[in-house]
Short mmCIF file of C-alpha atoms in Angstrom, two decimals:
data_model
loop_
_atom_site.label_atom_id
_atom_site.label_comp_id
_atom_site.label_asym_id
_atom_site.label_seq_id
_atom_site.Cartn_x
_atom_site.Cartn_y
_atom_site.Cartn_z
CA MET A 108 0.00 0.00 0.00
CA ASN A 109 1.66 3.21 -1.17
CA GLN A 110 1.62 6.29 1.02
CA MET A 111 -0.36 9.30 -0.07
CA LYS A 112 0.86 12.09 -2.31
CA ARG A 113 0.71 15.72 -1.19
CA MET A 114 -2.93 16.58 -1.22
CA PHE A 115 -3.97 18.96 -3.98
CA SER A 116 -7.57 19.71 -2.99
CA VAL A 117 -9.73 19.92 0.08
CA LEU A 118 -13.16 18.68 1.04
CA ALA A 119 -14.66 21.99 -0.05
CA CYS A 120 -14.07 20.81 -3.62
CA THR A 121 -15.67 17.43 -3.11
CA CYS A 122 -19.01 18.25 -4.71
CA LEU A 123 -17.33 19.51 -7.89
CA LEU A 124 -15.06 16.50 -8.05
CA ILE A 125 -17.93 14.09 -7.52
CA ALA A 126 -19.80 15.72 -10.38
CA SER A 127 -16.71 15.32 -12.52
CA LEU A 128 -16.45 11.66 -11.59
CA ALA A 129 -20.07 11.06 -12.50
CA GLY A 130 -19.66 12.60 -15.92
CA CYS A 131 -16.13 11.56 -16.82
CA SER A 132 -15.77 7.97 -15.69
CA SER A 133 -14.04 5.95 -18.35
CA ASN A 134 -15.45 2.70 -17.04
CA GLY A 135 -18.82 2.94 -18.70
CA GLY A 136 -21.02 0.04 -19.64
CA SER A 137 -22.56 -2.73 -17.59
CA PRO A 138 -20.25 -5.57 -16.62
CA ALA A 139 -21.30 -9.08 -17.46
CA SER A 140 -22.71 -11.03 -14.55
CA ALA A 141 -20.65 -13.83 -13.06
CA ALA A 142 -21.43 -17.40 -14.02
CA GLY A 143 -23.70 -19.29 -11.66
CA SER A 144 -26.94 -21.19 -11.52
CA PRO A 145 -29.54 -20.37 -14.20
CA ALA A 146 -31.81 -18.85 -11.55
CA GLY A 147 -29.00 -16.75 -10.15
CA ALA A 148 -27.93 -15.60 -13.60
CA SER A 149 -31.51 -14.62 -14.39
CA THR A 150 -31.78 -12.61 -11.19
CA ALA A 151 -28.54 -10.77 -11.96
CA ALA A 152 -29.56 -10.09 -15.56
CA ALA A 153 -32.71 -8.32 -14.35
CA TYR A 154 -30.86 -6.37 -11.66
CA PRO A 155 -31.28 -3.52 -11.05
CA THR A 156 -34.83 -2.70 -12.10
CA LYS A 157 -35.14 0.34 -9.81
CA ASP A 158 -32.99 2.84 -7.95
CA ILE A 159 -30.72 1.52 -5.20
CA GLN A 160 -30.68 2.94 -1.68
CA GLY A 161 -27.34 3.68 -0.05
CA SER A 162 -27.11 4.16 3.73
CA ILE A 163 -24.00 6.06 4.85
CA MET A 164 -22.82 5.17 8.34
CA TRP A 165 -21.64 8.65 9.31
CA SER A 166 -22.89 12.21 8.90
CA ALA A 167 -22.37 14.48 5.90
CA GLY A 168 -18.98 16.06 5.33
CA GLY A 169 -16.71 13.33 6.70
CA VAL A 170 -14.55 10.81 4.87
CA CYS A 171 -17.17 8.06 5.03
CA ASP A 172 -19.67 10.38 3.35
CA MET A 173 -17.20 11.78 0.81
CA SER A 174 -15.81 8.40 -0.26
CA ALA A 175 -19.25 6.75 -0.43
CA ARG A 176 -20.81 9.43 -2.61
CA SER A 177 -17.70 9.59 -4.80
CA ILE A 178 -17.42 5.88 -5.57
CA GLY A 179 -21.21 5.73 -5.89
CA ALA A 180 -21.09 8.44 -8.57
CA VAL A 181 -18.74 6.24 -10.59
CA ALA A 182 -20.53 2.95 -9.91
CA GLN A 183 -23.98 4.15 -10.95
CA GLN A 184 -22.62 5.01 -14.39
CA MET A 185 -22.19 1.25 -14.89
CA MET A 186 -25.76 0.29 -14.00
CA ASP A 187 -29.21 1.31 -15.15
CA ALA A 188 -30.10 2.85 -11.80
CA SER A 189 -29.18 5.67 -9.46
CA ILE A 190 -27.88 5.25 -5.93
CA ILE A 191 -29.97 7.36 -3.55
CA PHE A 192 -27.85 8.20 -0.51
CA THR A 193 -29.09 8.78 3.04
CA ASN A 194 -26.85 9.56 6.02
CA ARG A 195 -27.84 7.32 8.94
CA ALA A 196 -25.39 8.29 11.68
CA GLY A 197 -25.50 7.29 15.32
CA SER A 198 -24.38 4.77 17.93
CA GLY A 199 -20.98 4.17 16.38
CA GLY A 200 -22.48 2.88 13.14
CA ALA A 201 -25.19 0.77 14.77
CA VAL A 202 -28.04 2.91 13.42
CA SER A 203 -27.13 2.28 9.79
CA THR A 204 -26.16 -1.39 10.19
CA THR A 205 -29.38 -2.12 12.07
CA TYR A 206 -31.43 -0.34 9.42
CA VAL A 207 -29.88 -2.13 6.44
CA ASN A 208 -29.97 -5.47 8.24
CA ALA A 209 -33.73 -5.02 8.71
CA GLN A 210 -34.32 -4.60 4.96
CA LYS A 211 -34.69 -7.31 2.32
CA ALA A 212 -31.51 -9.04 1.15
CA ASP A 213 -32.20 -8.16 -2.48
CA GLY A 214 -29.30 -5.89 -3.43
CA TYR A 215 -31.36 -2.71 -3.30
CA GLU A 216 -30.06 -1.62 0.10
CA LEU A 217 -26.32 -0.91 0.23
CA LEU A 218 -24.43 -0.09 3.40
CA PHE A 219 -21.53 2.35 3.05
CA GLY A 220 -19.62 2.03 6.27
CA ALA A 221 -16.37 2.20 8.16
CA GLU A 222 -14.64 -0.14 10.59
CA ASN A 223 -16.88 0.56 13.59
CA PRO A 224 -19.24 -2.46 13.44
CA GLN A 225 -16.27 -4.78 13.92
CA ILE A 226 -16.01 -3.77 17.59
CA ALA A 227 -19.72 -3.23 18.25
CA LYS A 228 -20.22 -6.54 20.05
CA VAL A 229 -17.44 -6.09 22.61
CA MET A 230 -18.44 -2.45 23.14
CA GLY A 231 -22.06 -3.45 23.64
CA THR A 232 -23.33 -0.98 21.04
CA ALA A 233 -24.91 -3.58 18.74
CA GLU A 234 -25.47 -7.31 18.39
CA ILE A 235 -24.48 -7.41 14.73
CA ASP A 236 -21.25 -6.76 12.87
CA TYR A 237 -19.95 -7.36 9.36
CA ASP A 238 -20.50 -11.10 9.78
CA ASP A 239 -24.13 -10.20 9.04
CA PHE A 240 -23.15 -8.57 5.73
CA ILE A 241 -21.26 -9.41 2.56
CA PRO A 242 -18.37 -7.07 1.71
CA ILE A 243 -18.75 -5.86 -1.87
CA ASP A 244 -15.59 -3.77 -1.84
CA LEU A 245 -13.29 -2.26 0.79
CA TYR A 246 -12.17 0.71 -1.26
CA CYS A 247 -9.90 2.79 0.98
CA THR A 248 -8.05 3.19 4.26
CA THR A 249 -6.34 6.07 6.10
CA TYR A 250 -4.40 7.00 9.23
CA ALA A 251 -5.64 8.31 12.55
CA ALA A 252 -4.39 11.74 13.62
CA VAL A 253 -4.44 13.81 16.82
CA SER A 254 -5.75 17.34 16.19
CA VAL A 255 -6.19 20.58 18.13
CA SER A 256 -7.40 24.00 17.02
CA LYS A 257 -4.95 26.50 15.58
CA ASP A 258 -5.29 28.57 18.77
CA SER A 259 -4.73 25.64 21.14
CA PRO A 260 -2.03 26.09 23.81
CA TYR A 261 -0.79 22.58 22.96
CA ASN A 262 1.87 22.44 20.26
CA THR A 263 3.10 18.87 20.76
CA LEU A 264 1.51 15.54 21.59
CA GLU A 265 3.59 15.39 24.77
CA GLU A 266 2.21 18.73 25.97
CA LEU A 267 -1.34 17.57 25.35
CA MET A 268 -0.94 14.20 27.04
CA ASP A 269 0.85 15.77 30.02
CA ALA A 270 -2.19 18.03 30.47
CA VAL A 271 -4.57 15.07 30.23
CA LEU A 272 -2.55 13.19 32.86
CA ALA A 273 -2.34 16.20 35.16
CA ASN A 274 -6.07 16.96 34.90
CA PRO A 275 -8.00 13.64 34.77
CA GLY A 276 -11.50 14.08 33.38
CA GLN A 277 -11.02 17.78 32.66
CA VAL A 278 -9.34 17.95 29.26
CA ILE A 279 -12.16 17.41 26.76
CA MET A 280 -11.80 15.05 23.82
CA ALA A 281 -14.38 15.11 21.02
CA THR A 282 -15.38 11.57 19.98
CA THR A 283 -17.88 9.84 17.72
CA GLY A 284 -19.19 7.70 20.59
CA ALA A 285 -18.52 4.22 21.93
CA GLY A 286 -16.87 2.04 19.32
CA GLY A 287 -15.74 4.92 17.13
CA LEU A 288 -12.17 5.51 16.01
CA PRO A 289 -11.54 8.35 18.50
CA GLU A 290 -12.40 6.20 21.51
CA THR A 291 -10.50 3.23 20.08
CA VAL A 292 -7.29 5.24 19.77
CA ALA A 293 -7.98 6.85 23.15
CA ALA A 294 -7.98 3.33 24.58
CA MET A 295 -4.50 2.84 23.15
CA PHE A 296 -3.31 6.01 24.87
CA ALA A 297 -5.00 4.94 28.10
CA ASP A 298 -3.16 1.63 27.97
CA VAL A 299 0.22 3.21 27.19
CA LEU A 300 0.02 6.36 29.32
CA GLY A 301 -2.92 5.98 31.69
CA THR A 302 -4.70 9.03 30.26
CA ALA A 303 -8.34 9.72 31.15
CA PRO A 304 -9.83 12.61 29.15
CA ALA A 305 -13.44 13.75 29.40
CA MET A 306 -15.04 12.28 26.28
CA VAL A 307 -17.89 14.17 24.65
CA PRO A 308 -19.62 12.39 21.72
CA PHE A 309 -20.61 14.07 18.46
CA ASP A 310 -22.44 12.72 15.40
CA GLY A 311 -19.36 12.27 13.24
CA GLU A 312 -15.75 13.20 12.66
CA ASN A 313 -16.65 16.39 10.83
CA GLU A 314 -18.55 17.50 13.93
CA CYS A 315 -15.53 16.60 16.08
CA MET A 316 -13.37 18.93 13.97
CA THR A 317 -15.98 21.67 14.29
CA ALA A 318 -16.03 21.13 18.06
CA ILE A 319 -12.31 21.74 18.51
CA MET A 320 -12.31 24.73 16.17
CA GLY A 321 -15.27 26.21 18.06
CA GLY A 322 -13.73 25.71 21.49
CA ASN A 323 -16.21 23.02 22.53
CA ALA A 324 -13.44 20.43 22.94
CA ASP A 325 -9.69 20.57 23.54
CA TYR A 326 -8.68 17.91 21.05
CA THR A 327 -9.88 15.03 18.94
CA ILE A 328 -8.50 11.93 17.23
CA THR A 329 -9.99 11.32 13.80
CA THR A 330 -9.04 9.90 10.45
CA LEU A 331 -6.46 11.92 8.56
CA GLY A 332 -9.06 12.15 5.82
CA SER A 333 -11.41 14.13 8.06
CA ALA A 334 -8.61 16.40 9.28
CA ALA A 335 -6.84 16.98 5.97
CA SER A 336 -8.84 19.93 4.64
CA PHE A 337 -8.83 21.75 7.99
CA TYR A 338 -5.07 21.23 8.28
CA ALA A 339 -4.54 22.53 4.76
CA SER A 340 -6.56 25.66 5.54
CA GLY A 341 -4.63 26.28 8.76
CA ASP A 342 -7.66 25.91 11.04
CA ILE A 343 -6.13 23.08 13.05
CA LYS A 344 -2.75 21.73 14.15
CA LEU A 345 -1.87 18.08 13.67
CA LEU A 346 0.10 16.97 16.73
CA SER A 347 0.68 13.35 15.76
CA MET A 348 0.00 10.61 13.24
CA ILE A 349 -0.85 7.16 14.59
CA ALA A 350 1.78 5.61 12.36
CA GLU A 351 5.07 3.74 12.54
CA SER A 352 6.87 5.88 9.96
CA PRO A 353 6.51 9.41 8.57
CA VAL A 354 3.58 9.88 6.22
CA GLU A 355 4.48 11.03 2.74
CA GLY A 356 3.17 14.53 2.20
CA TYR A 357 2.90 15.05 5.96
CA GLU A 358 6.53 14.57 6.94
CA GLU A 359 6.36 17.62 9.18
CA VAL A 360 3.80 15.93 11.44
CA PRO A 361 5.40 13.81 14.20
CA ILE A 362 4.52 10.13 14.44
CA VAL A 363 3.29 8.63 17.68
CA VAL A 364 6.15 6.14 18.12
CA ASP A 365 8.65 8.99 18.16
CA SER A 366 6.80 10.43 21.14
CA TYR A 367 6.11 7.14 22.95
CA ASP A 368 8.14 4.04 22.08
CA SER A 369 5.66 1.72 23.79
CA PHE A 370 2.99 2.74 21.28
CA SER A 371 4.79 0.63 18.67
CA LYS A 372 2.74 -2.42 19.67
CA TYR A 373 -0.35 -0.76 18.18
CA VAL A 374 0.96 0.31 14.78
CA PRO A 375 0.47 -0.11 11.91
CA TRP A 376 -3.26 0.28 12.49
CA GLY A 377 -5.95 2.22 10.69
CA PRO A 378 -9.59 2.47 9.68
CA PHE A 379 -11.20 1.46 6.40
CA TYR A 380 -14.26 2.26 4.30
CA GLY A 381 -16.34 -0.02 2.12
CA VAL A 382 -19.70 -1.01 0.66
CA PHE A 383 -21.72 -4.00 1.88
CA VAL A 384 -24.98 -5.86 1.29
CA LYS A 385 -27.02 -7.89 3.74
CA ALA A 386 -26.02 -11.54 4.10
CA GLY A 387 -28.31 -13.79 2.06
CA THR A 388 -28.26 -11.59 -1.03
CA ASP A 389 -28.32 -13.65 -4.23
CA GLN A 390 -24.74 -14.54 -5.19
CA ALA A 391 -25.29 -13.46 -8.79
CA ILE A 392 -26.22 -9.97 -7.58
CA VAL A 393 -23.25 -9.95 -5.21
CA ASP A 394 -20.96 -10.86 -8.10
CA GLN A 395 -22.42 -8.12 -10.28
CA LEU A 396 -22.07 -5.47 -7.57
CA THR A 397 -18.54 -6.64 -6.79
CA GLU A 398 -17.47 -6.26 -10.40
CA ILE A 399 -19.06 -2.81 -10.64
CA PHE A 400 -17.52 -1.44 -7.44
CA SER A 401 -14.14 -3.08 -8.09
CA GLN A 402 -14.02 -1.22 -11.41
CA ALA A 403 -15.21 1.99 -9.76
CA ALA A 404 -12.49 1.70 -7.11
CA GLU A 405 -9.89 1.68 -9.91
CA ASP A 406 -11.27 4.86 -11.47
CA LYS A 407 -8.43 7.39 -11.71
CA GLY A 408 -10.55 10.34 -10.69
CA PHE A 409 -11.85 8.50 -7.62
CA GLN A 410 -8.36 7.47 -6.54
CA GLU A 411 -7.03 11.00 -6.99
CA LEU A 412 -9.89 12.30 -4.84
CA LEU A 413 -9.03 9.79 -2.11
CA LEU A 414 -5.34 10.70 -2.14
CA SER A 415 -6.08 14.41 -2.05
CA ASN A 416 -8.15 13.86 1.08
CA GLY A 417 -5.66 11.79 3.03
CA CYS A 418 -6.89 8.32 2.06
CA PHE A 419 -5.28 5.27 0.42
CA PRO A 420 -6.98 3.18 -2.28
CA MET A 421 -7.48 -0.48 -1.25
CA ASN A 422 -9.99 -2.24 -3.53
CA LEU A 423 -10.36 -5.50 -1.61
CA SER A 424 -13.26 -7.83 -2.36
CA GLY A 425 -14.30 -11.46 -1.98
CA GLN A 426 -12.44 -13.68 0.47
CA GLU A 427 -9.60 -11.19 0.74
CA ALA A 428 -12.03 -8.61 2.12
CA VAL A 429 -13.57 -11.18 4.49
CA GLU A 430 -10.16 -12.07 5.93
CA TYR A 431 -9.26 -8.39 6.31
CA LEU A 432 -12.46 -7.76 8.25
CA LYS A 433 -11.83 -10.73 10.56
CA SER A 434 -8.25 -9.62 11.23
CA TYR A 435 -9.32 -6.07 12.08
CA ARG A 436 -12.06 -7.34 14.40
CA SER A 437 -9.67 -9.67 16.20
CA ILE A 438 -6.91 -7.12 16.73
CA THR A 439 -9.13 -4.21 17.73
CA SER A 440 -11.64 -6.12 19.86
CA TRP A 441 -8.88 -7.63 21.98
CA LEU A 442 -7.07 -4.29 22.15
CA LEU A 443 -10.16 -2.65 23.61
CA TYR A 444 -10.86 -5.52 26.00
CA ASP A 445 -7.30 -5.82 27.28
CA SER A 446 -7.10 -2.05 27.83
CA GLY A 447 -10.35 -2.06 29.79
CA ALA A 448 -12.26 0.08 27.29
CA ALA A 449 -14.55 -2.86 26.46
CA GLN A 450 -16.20 -4.83 29.26
CA ILE A 451 -17.37 -7.78 27.15
CA SER A 452 -14.79 -10.42 26.29
CA PRO A 453 -14.31 -11.17 22.58
CA GLU A 454 -14.35 -14.85 23.57
CA GLU A 455 -18.10 -14.57 24.13
CA PHE A 456 -18.49 -14.03 20.39
CA GLY A 457 -15.90 -16.53 19.25
CA ILE A 458 -13.42 -13.83 18.29
CA GLU A 459 -9.98 -15.39 18.41
CA LYS A 460 -7.09 -13.52 19.99
CA PRO A 461 -4.44 -12.50 17.44
#
């Protein structure tokens, strides 16, 4: 996986870029359905006969929203239907997963989500995870980053963490709720340093960035993708990347292992974004969607948009995506349980320890 190039646009340009993707995709035409049973082939040949609904796990303006709408703009050029997007944020992704899981397994309800459901069981936020879905394509990943406002008194990660340690429960951290990336990385810091910030939940990472810029929180830990545009505009300071080596294009930002050697046990680690359908969906439809989104993930315009917003293209599907999901769930679930952030043992759900 190659590191990102210097970003050349910000999220403010997303709408224009998405429109460009929709009109300029070079991957036009409908892919042939995969071979299968006659009944399955017939189902795929007739699919889709109406518009497809897409539920986005997080609120508008964040990386999950941006990447979903962007790849969707490319994908719908290869099918005789539009993808109608709805943001269904809340409960660390549980609102959207519960909604899609309650719909028919017919390929007309797509879930555009991040990594959060893979720790929902141990966090007690939901009884379902991606085992209840089929991954169509995991199209990108990114780093986590520690951010403060441009006017923050903290100029280094060490200064921030020293303040958190000296004032337990008083330094405010903006999060996306139990099971979200901010609280997951906070659990790493708690394990390594014993930090205990006051955590205030918001509806998404974009809202977390707004909270620190508006003085409603002292810091946040989000995906680099959500912080990239605010960093480029000078509205925030990036104190650290949760990475094991300097990030290309962000070499000036310190990496966490340079601040705390013992953090090396947790990196490399990072979130991901993908599109899913409910388990039980006809395999012929799954195959057709997989081919469409795999082609869309290779679209040059889409990949450039990801890179410009601090994300890495992945394009994993099939068994490779399934194994990736299982590995992430194992590592992160046990991390949270061993650090005390999760009270429910992964063993209760048959999640093997890595």
